[in-house]
PDB file of C-alpha atoms in Angstrom:
ATOM      1  CA  MET A 195      11.419   5.334 -26.488  1.00 76.00           C
ATOM      2  CA  ALA A 196      10.641   8.440 -24.434  1.00 82.00           C
ATOM      3  CA  HIS A 197       7.884   6.432 -22.742  1.00 84.00           C
ATOM      4  CA  GLN A 198      10.360   3.826 -21.769  1.00 88.00           C
ATOM      5  CA  ILE A 199      12.708   6.339 -20.319  1.00 90.00           C
ATOM      6  CA  VAL A 200       9.948   7.901 -18.236  1.00 90.00           C
ATOM      7  CA  PHE A 201       8.782   4.554 -17.107  1.00 91.00           C
ATOM      8  CA  TYR A 202      12.255   3.393 -16.030  1.00 92.00           C
ATOM      9  CA  ILE A 203      12.924   6.732 -14.285  1.00 94.00           C
ATOM     10  CA  ILE A 204       9.684   6.517 -12.281  1.00 94.00           C
ATOM     11  CA  GLY A 205       9.867   2.781 -11.667  1.00 94.00           C
ATOM     12  CA  SER A 206      13.429   3.051 -10.293  1.00 95.00           C
ATOM     13  CA  LEU A 207      12.429   5.851  -8.048  1.00 95.00           C
ATOM     14  CA  VAL A 208       9.417   3.770  -6.709  1.00 95.00           C
ATOM     15  CA  VAL A 209      11.725   0.833  -6.047  1.00 94.00           C
ATOM     16  CA  LEU A 210      14.421   2.986  -4.471  1.00 95.00           C
ATOM     17  CA  SER A 211      12.091   4.694  -2.052  1.00 95.00           C
ATOM     18  CA  ALA A 212      10.456   1.388  -1.191  1.00 94.00           C
ATOM     19  CA  LEU A 213      13.793  -0.014  -0.397  1.00 93.00           C
ATOM     20  CA  GLY A 214      14.250   3.156   1.896  1.00 93.00           C
ATOM     21  CA  VAL A 215      11.158   2.123   3.813  1.00 92.00           C
ATOM     22  CA  LEU A 216      12.782  -1.260   4.366  1.00 90.00           C
ATOM     23  CA  LEU A 217      16.264  -0.068   5.188  1.00 89.00           C
ATOM     24  CA  PHE A 218      16.154   3.176   6.970  1.00 88.00           C
ATOM     25  CA  ARG A 219      16.519   2.599  10.699  1.00 84.00           C
ATOM     26  CA  SER A 220      14.782   5.662  11.857  1.00 86.00           C
ATOM     27  CA  PRO A 221      10.838   5.285  11.480  1.00 87.00           C
ATOM     28  CA  ILE A 222      10.373   8.872  10.547  1.00 88.00           C
ATOM     29  CA  ARG A 223      12.764   8.409   7.589  1.00 90.00           C
ATOM     30  CA  SER A 224      10.876   5.327   6.596  1.00 91.00           C
ATOM     31  CA  ALA A 225       7.626   7.376   6.598  1.00 92.00           C
ATOM     32  CA  LEU A 226       9.112  10.054   4.568  1.00 93.00           C
ATOM     33  CA  SER A 227      10.484   7.454   2.092  1.00 94.00           C
ATOM     34  CA  LEU A 228       6.977   5.994   1.957  1.00 94.00           C
ATOM     35  CA  VAL A 229       5.560   9.402   0.907  1.00 94.00           C
ATOM     36  CA  VAL A 230       8.149   9.658  -1.962  1.00 94.00           C
ATOM     37  CA  SER A 231       7.220   6.049  -3.083  1.00 95.00           C
ATOM     38  CA  LEU A 232       3.485   6.924  -3.016  1.00 94.00           C
ATOM     39  CA  VAL A 233       3.931  10.167  -4.969  1.00 95.00           C
ATOM     40  CA  MET A 234       5.890   8.274  -7.669  1.00 94.00           C
ATOM     41  CA  ILE A 235       3.245   5.660  -7.878  1.00 95.00           C
ATOM     42  CA  SER A 236       0.739   8.425  -8.510  1.00 94.00           C
ATOM     43  CA  PHE A 237       2.965   9.694 -11.370  1.00 94.00           C
ATOM     44  CA  LEU A 238       2.888   6.074 -12.698  1.00 93.00           C
ATOM     45  CA  PHE A 239      -0.991   6.270 -12.651  1.00 93.00           C
ATOM     46  CA  PHE A 240      -0.739   9.534 -14.651  1.00 90.00           C
ATOM     47  CA  THR A 241       1.428   7.778 -17.361  1.00 90.00           C
ATOM     48  CA  LEU A 242      -1.146   4.954 -17.417  1.00 89.00           C
ATOM     49  CA  ASN A 243      -3.948   7.427 -18.350  1.00 86.00           C
ATOM     50  CA  ALA A 244      -5.707   7.185 -14.947  1.00 88.00           C
ATOM     51  CA  GLY A 245      -5.755  10.833 -13.939  1.00 88.00           C
ATOM     52  CA  PHE A 246      -8.421  10.612 -11.449  1.00 91.00           C
ATOM     53  CA  LEU A 247      -6.851   7.719  -9.551  1.00 92.00           C
ATOM     54  CA  ALA A 248      -3.546   9.629  -9.545  1.00 93.00           C
ATOM     55  CA  SER A 249      -5.257  12.589  -7.917  1.00 93.00           C
ATOM     56  CA  VAL A 250      -7.043  10.224  -5.317  1.00 92.00           C
ATOM     57  CA  GLN A 251      -3.690   8.585  -4.713  1.00 92.00           C
ATOM     58  CA  LEU A 252      -2.040  12.000  -4.041  1.00 93.00           C
ATOM     59  CA  ALA A 253      -4.769  13.251  -1.756  1.00 92.00           C
ATOM     60  CA  VAL A 254      -5.587  10.130   0.204  1.00 91.00           C
ATOM     61  CA  TYR A 255      -2.282   8.325   0.386  1.00 89.00           C
ATOM     62  CA  ALA A 256       0.401  10.960   0.077  1.00 88.00           C
ATOM     63  CA  GLY A 257      -1.723  13.362   1.893  1.00 89.00           C
ATOM     64  CA  ALA A 258      -3.916  11.874   4.602  1.00 90.00           C
ATOM     65  CA  VAL A 259      -2.298   8.553   5.359  1.00 90.00           C
ATOM     66  CA  ALA A 260       1.255   9.908   5.267  1.00 89.00           C
ATOM     67  CA  VAL A 261       0.380  12.807   7.570  1.00 90.00           C
ATOM     68  CA  LEU A 262      -1.436  10.365   9.868  1.00 90.00           C
ATOM     69  CA  PHE A 263       1.627   8.180  10.135  1.00 90.00           C
ATOM     70  CA  ILE A 264       3.918  11.252  10.884  1.00 89.00           C
ATOM     71  CA  MET A 265       1.394  12.589  13.457  1.00 89.00           C
ATOM     72  CA  ILE A 266       1.394   9.274  15.240  1.00 89.00           C
ATOM     73  CA  PHE A 267       5.314   9.324  15.369  1.00 85.00           C
ATOM     74  CA  MET A 268       4.957  12.803  16.856  1.00 85.00           C
ATOM     75  CA  MET A 269       2.382  11.745  19.508  1.00 85.00           C
ATOM     76  CA  LEU A 270       4.192   8.657  20.520  1.00 82.00           C
ATOM     77  CA  ASP A 271       7.641  10.202  20.748  1.00 72.00           C
ATOM     78  CA  LEU A 272       9.631   7.402  19.149  1.00 67.00           C
ATOM     79  CA  GLU A 273      12.999   8.930  18.745  1.00 61.00           C
ATOM     80  CA  HIS A 274      15.099   5.805  19.377  1.00 63.00           C
ATOM     81  CA  PRO A 275      15.901   4.115  16.036  1.00 59.00           C
ATOM     82  CA  GLU A 276      16.006   0.295  15.985  1.00 60.00           C
ATOM     83  CA  LYS A 277      19.265  -1.464  16.536  1.00 62.00           C
ATOM     84  CA  PRO A 278      20.690  -2.632  13.199  1.00 57.00           C
ATOM     85  CA  GLN A 279      19.138  -6.114  13.071  1.00 55.00           C
ATOM     86  CA  ILE A 280      20.142  -7.028   9.507  1.00 56.00           C
ATOM     87  CA  LYS A 281      23.020  -9.360  10.330  1.00 62.00           C
ATOM     88  CA  ILE A 282      23.680 -12.100   7.716  1.00 67.00           C
ATOM     89  CA  GLY A 283      22.682 -15.064   9.879  1.00 75.00           C
ATOM     90  CA  LEU A 284      20.571 -18.141   9.202  1.00 79.00           C
ATOM     91  CA  LYS A 285      17.293 -16.254  10.006  1.00 77.00           C
ATOM     92  CA  THR A 286      18.058 -13.434   7.539  1.00 76.00           C
ATOM     93  CA  SER A 287      19.188 -15.550   4.769  1.00 82.00           C
ATOM     94  CA  LEU A 288      16.093 -17.666   5.220  1.00 84.00           C
ATOM     95  CA  LYS A 289      13.937 -14.534   4.940  1.00 81.00           C
ATOM     96  CA  LEU A 290      15.911 -13.385   1.896  1.00 82.00           C
ATOM     97  CA  PHE A 291      15.500 -16.803   0.280  1.00 85.00           C
ATOM     98  CA  VAL A 292      11.678 -16.768   0.791  1.00 85.00           C
ATOM     99  CA  ALA A 293      11.367 -13.344  -0.503  1.00 83.00           C
ATOM    100  CA  GLY A 294      13.504 -14.096  -3.672  1.00 86.00           C
ATOM    101  CA  THR A 295      11.461 -17.272  -4.269  1.00 88.00           C
ATOM    102  CA  LEU A 296       8.145 -15.300  -4.053  1.00 86.00           C
ATOM    103  CA  LEU A 297       9.603 -12.591  -6.399  1.00 85.00           C
ATOM    104  CA  SER A 298      10.747 -15.165  -9.041  1.00 86.00           C
ATOM    105  CA  ILE A 299       7.437 -17.017  -8.791  1.00 87.00           C
ATOM    106  CA  LEU A 300       5.477 -13.717  -9.184  1.00 83.00           C
ATOM    107  CA  ILE A 301       7.515 -12.578 -12.209  1.00 82.00           C
ATOM    108  CA  THR A 302       7.369 -16.035 -13.841  1.00 84.00           C
ATOM    109  CA  THR A 303       3.636 -16.125 -13.279  1.00 82.00           C
ATOM    110  CA  ALA A 304       3.332 -12.655 -14.734  1.00 77.00           C
ATOM    111  CA  GLN A 305       5.314 -13.589 -17.840  1.00 77.00           C
ATOM    112  CA  LEU A 306       3.297 -16.757 -18.404  1.00 79.00           C
ATOM    113  CA  SER A 307      -0.005 -15.056 -17.814  1.00 75.00           C
ATOM    114  CA  SER A 308       0.840 -12.280 -20.188  1.00 70.00           C
ATOM    115  CA  ASP A 309       0.531 -14.728 -23.137  1.00 70.00           C
ATOM    116  CA  LEU A 310      -2.846 -15.716 -21.797  1.00 70.00           C
ATOM    117  CA  PHE A 311      -3.573 -12.126 -21.454  1.00 68.00           C
ATOM    118  CA  PHE A 312      -3.048 -11.134 -25.052  1.00 67.00           C
ATOM    119  CA  SER A 313      -5.381 -14.080 -26.173  1.00 66.00           C
ATOM    120  CA  TYR A 314      -7.947 -12.863 -23.728  1.00 64.00           C
ATOM    121  CA  LYS A 315     -10.948 -11.154 -25.425  1.00 65.00           C
ATOM    122  CA  GLY A 316     -12.925  -9.739 -22.448  1.00 65.00           C
ATOM    123  CA  PRO A 317     -15.303  -6.721 -22.537  1.00 68.00           C
ATOM    124  CA  LYS A 318     -13.708  -3.556 -23.497  1.00 70.00           C
ATOM    125  CA  ASN A 319     -15.557  -0.658 -21.996  1.00 70.00           C
ATOM    126  CA  ILE A 320     -13.214   2.306 -22.443  1.00 68.00           C
ATOM    127  CA  GLU A 321     -14.196   4.368 -25.404  1.00 69.00           C
ATOM    128  CA  THR A 322     -11.222   6.478 -26.573  1.00 67.00           C
ATOM    129  CA  ASP A 323     -13.326   9.542 -27.608  1.00 65.00           C
ATOM    130  CA  LEU A 324     -14.727   9.969 -24.026  1.00 72.00           C
ATOM    131  CA  ASP A 325     -12.839  11.174 -20.920  1.00 82.00           C
ATOM    132  CA  VAL A 326     -11.664   8.235 -18.717  1.00 84.00           C
ATOM    133  CA  THR A 327     -12.724  10.047 -15.541  1.00 86.00           C
ATOM    134  CA  LYS A 328     -16.229  10.528 -16.934  1.00 87.00           C
ATOM    135  CA  GLN A 329     -16.565   6.899 -17.914  1.00 87.00           C
ATOM    136  CA  LEU A 330     -15.189   5.807 -14.599  1.00 88.00           C
ATOM    137  CA  SER A 331     -17.831   7.885 -12.538  1.00 88.00           C
ATOM    138  CA  MET A 332     -20.603   6.729 -14.990  1.00 88.00           C
ATOM    139  CA  ARG A 333     -19.808   3.064 -14.273  1.00 89.00           C
ATOM    140  CA  LEU A 334     -19.077   3.620 -10.612  1.00 90.00           C
ATOM    141  CA  PHE A 335     -22.500   5.246 -10.043  1.00 91.00           C
ATOM    142  CA  THR A 336     -24.496   2.691 -12.043  1.00 91.00           C
ATOM    143  CA  ASN A 337     -22.924  -0.839 -12.018  1.00 90.00           C
ATOM    144  CA  HIS A 338     -20.961  -0.456  -8.721  1.00 91.00           C
ATOM    145  CA  ILE A 339     -23.298   1.672  -6.753  1.00 93.00           C
ATOM    146  CA  LEU A 340     -23.951  -0.976  -4.133  1.00 94.00           C
ATOM    147  CA  THR A 341     -20.154  -1.489  -3.477  1.00 93.00           C
ATOM    148  CA  PHE A 342     -19.851   2.335  -3.166  1.00 93.00           C
ATOM    149  CA  GLU A 343     -22.618   2.497  -0.486  1.00 95.00           C
ATOM    150  CA  VAL A 344     -21.073  -0.451   1.345  1.00 95.00           C
ATOM    151  CA  ILE A 345     -17.704   1.383   1.416  1.00 94.00           C
ATOM    152  CA  GLY A 346     -19.393   4.390   2.888  1.00 93.00           C
ATOM    153  CA  LEU A 347     -20.890   2.134   5.570  1.00 95.00           C
ATOM    154  CA  LEU A 348     -17.561   0.684   6.246  1.00 94.00           C
ATOM    155  CA  LEU A 349     -15.882   4.023   6.733  1.00 93.00           C
ATOM    156  CA  LEU A 350     -18.572   4.883   9.316  1.00 94.00           C
ATOM    157  CA  LEU A 351     -18.070   1.716  11.096  1.00 94.00           C
ATOM    158  CA  ILE A 352     -14.340   2.234  11.141  1.00 93.00           C
ATOM    159  CA  ALA A 353     -14.791   5.745  12.686  1.00 92.00           C
ATOM    160  CA  VAL A 354     -17.100   4.416  15.424  1.00 94.00           C
ATOM    161  CA  GLY A 355     -14.825   1.285  15.926  1.00 92.00           C
ATOM    162  CA  SER A 356     -11.620   3.163  16.323  1.00 91.00           C
ATOM    163  CA  VAL A 357     -13.115   5.431  18.963  1.00 91.00           C
ATOM    164  CA  THR A 358     -14.542   2.420  20.774  1.00 91.00           C
ATOM    165  CA  ILE A 359     -11.166   0.688  20.772  1.00 88.00           C
ATOM    166  CA  ILE A 360      -9.469   3.813  22.432  1.00 86.00           C
ATOM    167  CA  LYS A 361     -12.311   4.033  24.919  1.00 87.00           C
ATOM    168  CA  LEU A 362     -12.006   0.314  25.837  1.00 85.00           C
ATOM    169  CA  VAL A 363      -8.244   0.817  26.591  1.00 80.00           C
ATOM    170  CA  GLU A 364      -9.040   3.914  28.794  1.00 78.00           C
ATOM    171  CA  THR A 365     -11.727   2.150  30.801  1.00 80.00           C
ATOM    172  CA  LYS A 366      -9.421  -0.813  31.283  1.00 74.00           C
ATOM    173  CA  LYS A 367      -6.605   1.448  32.542  1.00 68.00           C
ATOM    174  CA  GLY A 368      -9.117   3.370  34.812  1.00 66.00           C
ATOM    175  CA  ASP A 369     -10.248  -0.109  36.362  1.00 66.00           C
ATOM    176  CA  SER A 370      -6.751  -1.241  36.925  1.00 59.00           C
ATOM    177  CA  HIS A 371      -5.944   2.142  38.647  1.00 56.00           C
ATOM    178  CA  ASP A 372      -9.086   1.659  40.890  1.00 54.00           C
ATOM    179  CA  SER A 373      -8.202  -1.811  41.993  1.00 49.00           C
ATOM    180  CA  GLN A 374      -4.563  -0.814  42.860  1.00 46.00           C
TER     181      GLN A 374
ATOM    182  CA  MET B 355      -1.935  10.663 -21.872  1.00 43.00           C
ATOM    183  CA  ILE B 356       0.970   8.642 -23.163  1.00 46.00           C
ATOM    184  CA  PRO B 357       0.076   5.735 -25.300  1.00 49.00           C
ATOM    185  CA  ASN B 358       1.964   2.863 -23.841  1.00 50.00           C
ATOM    186  CA  GLU B 359       2.495   0.645 -26.732  1.00 61.00           C
ATOM    187  CA  THR B 360       6.218   0.661 -26.309  1.00 76.00           C
ATOM    188  CA  ILE B 361       6.076  -0.562 -22.815  1.00 81.00           C
ATOM    189  CA  SER B 362       4.885  -4.249 -22.454  1.00 81.00           C
ATOM    190  CA  ILE B 363       2.644  -5.092 -19.435  1.00 83.00           C
ATOM    191  CA  ASP B 364       5.317  -7.499 -18.295  1.00 84.00           C
ATOM    192  CA  GLN B 365       7.382  -4.511 -17.045  1.00 88.00           C
ATOM    193  CA  TYR B 366       4.475  -3.035 -15.056  1.00 90.00           C
ATOM    194  CA  LEU B 367       3.845  -6.478 -13.595  1.00 88.00           C
ATOM    195  CA  ALA B 368       7.579  -7.010 -12.715  1.00 89.00           C
ATOM    196  CA  LEU B 369       7.610  -3.528 -11.003  1.00 93.00           C
ATOM    197  CA  SER B 370       4.534  -4.516  -9.076  1.00 93.00           C
ATOM    198  CA  ALA B 371       6.023  -7.792  -7.972  1.00 92.00           C
ATOM    199  CA  LEU B 372       9.216  -5.996  -6.860  1.00 92.00           C
ATOM    200  CA  VAL B 373       7.374  -3.491  -4.707  1.00 94.00           C
ATOM    201  CA  PHE B 374       5.113  -6.217  -3.317  1.00 93.00           C
ATOM    202  CA  VAL B 375       8.183  -8.247  -2.195  1.00 92.00           C
ATOM    203  CA  ILE B 376       9.836  -5.249  -0.630  1.00 93.00           C
ATOM    204  CA  GLY B 377       6.659  -4.581   1.258  1.00 93.00           C
ATOM    205  CA  MET B 378       6.424  -8.087   2.431  1.00 91.00           C
ATOM    206  CA  MET B 379      10.114  -7.978   3.650  1.00 90.00           C
ATOM    207  CA  THR B 380       9.315  -4.848   5.510  1.00 91.00           C
ATOM    208  CA  VAL B 381       6.472  -6.512   7.356  1.00 91.00           C
ATOM    209  CA  VAL B 382       8.600  -9.544   8.038  1.00 86.00           C
ATOM    210  CA  VAL B 383      11.938  -7.960   8.968  1.00 85.00           C
ATOM    211  CA  ARG B 384      11.220  -4.725  10.797  1.00 85.00           C
ATOM    212  CA  LYS B 385      10.497  -4.671  14.412  1.00 83.00           C
ATOM    213  CA  ASN B 386       8.636  -1.517  14.621  1.00 86.00           C
ATOM    214  CA  LEU B 387       4.847  -2.068  14.423  1.00 89.00           C
ATOM    215  CA  LEU B 388       4.213   1.290  12.547  1.00 90.00           C
ATOM    216  CA  VAL B 389       6.871   0.360   9.925  1.00 91.00           C
ATOM    217  CA  ALA B 390       5.281  -2.964   9.507  1.00 91.00           C
ATOM    218  CA  LEU B 391       2.052  -1.086   8.694  1.00 92.00           C
ATOM    219  CA  MET B 392       3.881   0.963   6.117  1.00 93.00           C
ATOM    220  CA  GLY B 393       4.885  -2.302   4.566  1.00 94.00           C
ATOM    221  CA  ILE B 394       1.260  -3.278   4.225  1.00 94.00           C
ATOM    222  CA  GLU B 395       0.621  -0.001   2.539  1.00 93.00           C
ATOM    223  CA  LEU B 396       3.430  -0.775   0.059  1.00 94.00           C
ATOM    224  CA  MET B 397       1.866  -4.251  -0.676  1.00 94.00           C
ATOM    225  CA  LEU B 398      -1.467  -2.546  -1.320  1.00 95.00           C
ATOM    226  CA  ASN B 399       0.056  -0.100  -3.722  1.00 95.00           C
ATOM    227  CA  ALA B 400       1.840  -2.868  -5.582  1.00 95.00           C
ATOM    228  CA  THR B 401      -1.473  -4.416  -6.402  1.00 94.00           C
ATOM    229  CA  ASN B 402      -2.849  -1.101  -7.392  1.00 95.00           C
ATOM    230  CA  ILE B 403      -0.051  -0.725  -9.941  1.00 94.00           C
ATOM    231  CA  ALA B 404      -0.923  -4.108 -11.443  1.00 92.00           C
ATOM    232  CA  LEU B 405      -4.647  -3.381 -11.539  1.00 93.00           C
ATOM    233  CA  VAL B 406      -4.234  -0.086 -13.339  1.00 93.00           C
ATOM    234  CA  ALA B 407      -1.806  -1.519 -15.752  1.00 91.00           C
ATOM    235  CA  PHE B 408      -4.287  -4.371 -16.615  1.00 87.00           C
ATOM    236  CA  SER B 409      -7.085  -1.743 -16.914  1.00 88.00           C
ATOM    237  CA  LYS B 410      -5.058   0.175 -19.264  1.00 87.00           C
ATOM    238  CA  TYR B 411      -3.922  -2.666 -21.492  1.00 85.00           C
ATOM    239  CA  ASN B 412      -7.228  -4.439 -21.447  1.00 82.00           C
ATOM    240  CA  ASN B 413      -9.240  -1.224 -22.230  1.00 83.00           C
ATOM    241  CA  ASN B 414     -11.583  -2.101 -19.197  1.00 85.00           C
ATOM    242  CA  ILE B 415     -12.468   0.596 -16.688  1.00 87.00           C
ATOM    243  CA  ASP B 416     -13.469  -1.905 -13.893  1.00 88.00           C
ATOM    244  CA  GLY B 417      -9.777  -2.200 -12.774  1.00 89.00           C
ATOM    245  CA  GLN B 418      -9.594   1.454 -11.993  1.00 91.00           C
ATOM    246  CA  ILE B 419     -12.841   1.206 -10.074  1.00 93.00           C
ATOM    247  CA  MET B 420     -11.438  -1.621  -7.960  1.00 93.00           C
ATOM    248  CA  VAL B 421      -8.319   0.516  -7.334  1.00 94.00           C
ATOM    249  CA  PHE B 422     -10.662   3.238  -6.065  1.00 93.00           C
ATOM    250  CA  PHE B 423     -12.298   0.836  -3.591  1.00 94.00           C
ATOM    251  CA  ILE B 424      -8.923  -0.507  -2.542  1.00 94.00           C
ATOM    252  CA  ILE B 425      -7.821   3.005  -1.703  1.00 94.00           C
ATOM    253  CA  ALA B 426     -10.833   3.576   0.461  1.00 93.00           C
ATOM    254  CA  VAL B 427     -10.373   0.269   2.298  1.00 93.00           C
ATOM    255  CA  ALA B 428      -6.695   0.907   2.822  1.00 93.00           C
ATOM    256  CA  ALA B 429      -7.485   4.273   4.340  1.00 91.00           C
ATOM    257  CA  ALA B 430      -9.897   2.585   6.744  1.00 92.00           C
ATOM    258  CA  GLU B 431      -7.214  -0.130   7.527  1.00 93.00           C
ATOM    259  CA  VAL B 432      -4.730   2.535   8.424  1.00 93.00           C
ATOM    260  CA  ALA B 433      -7.067   4.233  10.754  1.00 92.00           C
ATOM    261  CA  VAL B 434      -7.840   0.968  12.647  1.00 92.00           C
ATOM    262  CA  GLY B 435      -4.089  -0.076  12.578  1.00 92.00           C
ATOM    263  CA  LEU B 436      -2.962   3.183  14.064  1.00 92.00           C
ATOM    264  CA  THR B 437      -5.671   3.034  16.675  1.00 91.00           C
ATOM    265  CA  LEU B 438      -4.427  -0.406  17.692  1.00 90.00           C
ATOM    266  CA  CYS B 439      -0.845   0.956  17.757  1.00 89.00           C
ATOM    267  CA  ILE B 440      -1.827   3.669  20.057  1.00 88.00           C
ATOM    268  CA  SER B 441      -3.573   1.412  22.436  1.00 88.00           C
ATOM    269  CA  LEU B 442      -0.755  -1.101  22.442  1.00 87.00           C
ATOM    270  CA  TYR B 443       1.682   1.775  23.166  1.00 87.00           C
ATOM    271  CA  LYS B 444      -0.520   2.913  26.048  1.00 84.00           C
ATOM    272  CA  GLN B 445      -0.503  -0.575  27.508  1.00 82.00           C
ATOM    273  CA  TYR B 446       3.116  -1.710  26.880  1.00 81.00           C
ATOM    274  CA  LYS B 447       4.978   1.564  26.371  1.00 80.00           C
ATOM    275  CA  THR B 448       6.723   0.200  23.358  1.00 80.00           C
ATOM    276  CA  LEU B 449       6.057  -0.556  19.684  1.00 82.00           C
ATOM    277  CA  ASN B 450       8.694  -3.150  19.393  1.00 82.00           C
ATOM    278  CA  VAL B 451       6.894  -6.405  18.301  1.00 81.00           C
ATOM    279  CA  ASP B 452       9.398  -8.504  20.167  1.00 79.00           C
ATOM    280  CA  ASP B 453       8.373  -7.070  23.348  1.00 79.00           C
ATOM    281  CA  TYR B 454       4.739  -8.204  23.160  1.00 79.00           C
ATOM    282  CA  ARG B 455       4.878 -11.464  25.132  1.00 76.00           C
ATOM    283  CA  SER B 456       1.493 -11.719  26.693  1.00 71.00           C
ATOM    284  CA  LEU B 457       0.291 -14.315  24.311  1.00 67.00           C
ATOM    285  CA  LYS B 458       3.427 -16.385  24.927  1.00 65.00           C
ATOM    286  CA  GLY B 459       2.579 -19.526  26.985  1.00 57.00           C
TER     287      GLY B 459
END
């Protein structure tokens, strides 16, 4: 029963702060709401016995990504909130209809597949007497080592690529200034 | 930490679906490009919830490893997305998606 209560508190906080991202008009408030949502999802990972992922979620998402977003807001000086565009018109009701349809399809599929899930007898490779983080790292560095290396390469490419994009824009601007 | 026998996996999947749809609505409805990127982050996190729940209920650690990779790729995606936002802002002086008309015929 206590687990149910913890789950419902954390889940409702996740959903409320996600709704905050959608509904706040000022982008900086959306960003702070996103931080609350990410921290709550990290707590959810803790209750799911995934302590390592919870700490990674806190460090990478709630730390790095959120600070990056807020720093971009600071750099770009975006202090004009959007006009309230949620009027109940044809377009908005169409969007709400599509979102509601998708939500009901997703939940129905989840319920149908959970029957399938309980009849599924896949490989079970968590041993309860060992630490989950230890098992995760053992499997990560043996079976999934190639993916791990590819992710490292991807991060290098991203670093080079984003610098190149900024450089491209700068040179294009310089050219247009020269031609004027 | 907490044995989850009292919570069925349906509840985690319903929470995941709810957060996913809220993220999708954020991408579709909001005009600010940075807030749309936040919506993408929400959608990725919703899939992470589902994957960790499946990993827990299935006693299979591969779901958690997949979440680890998803977090790494999402960080890379945010870096590129914010770079594109900055370069768009430098060119057009706005982040409102309705003001980008250069592809309109």
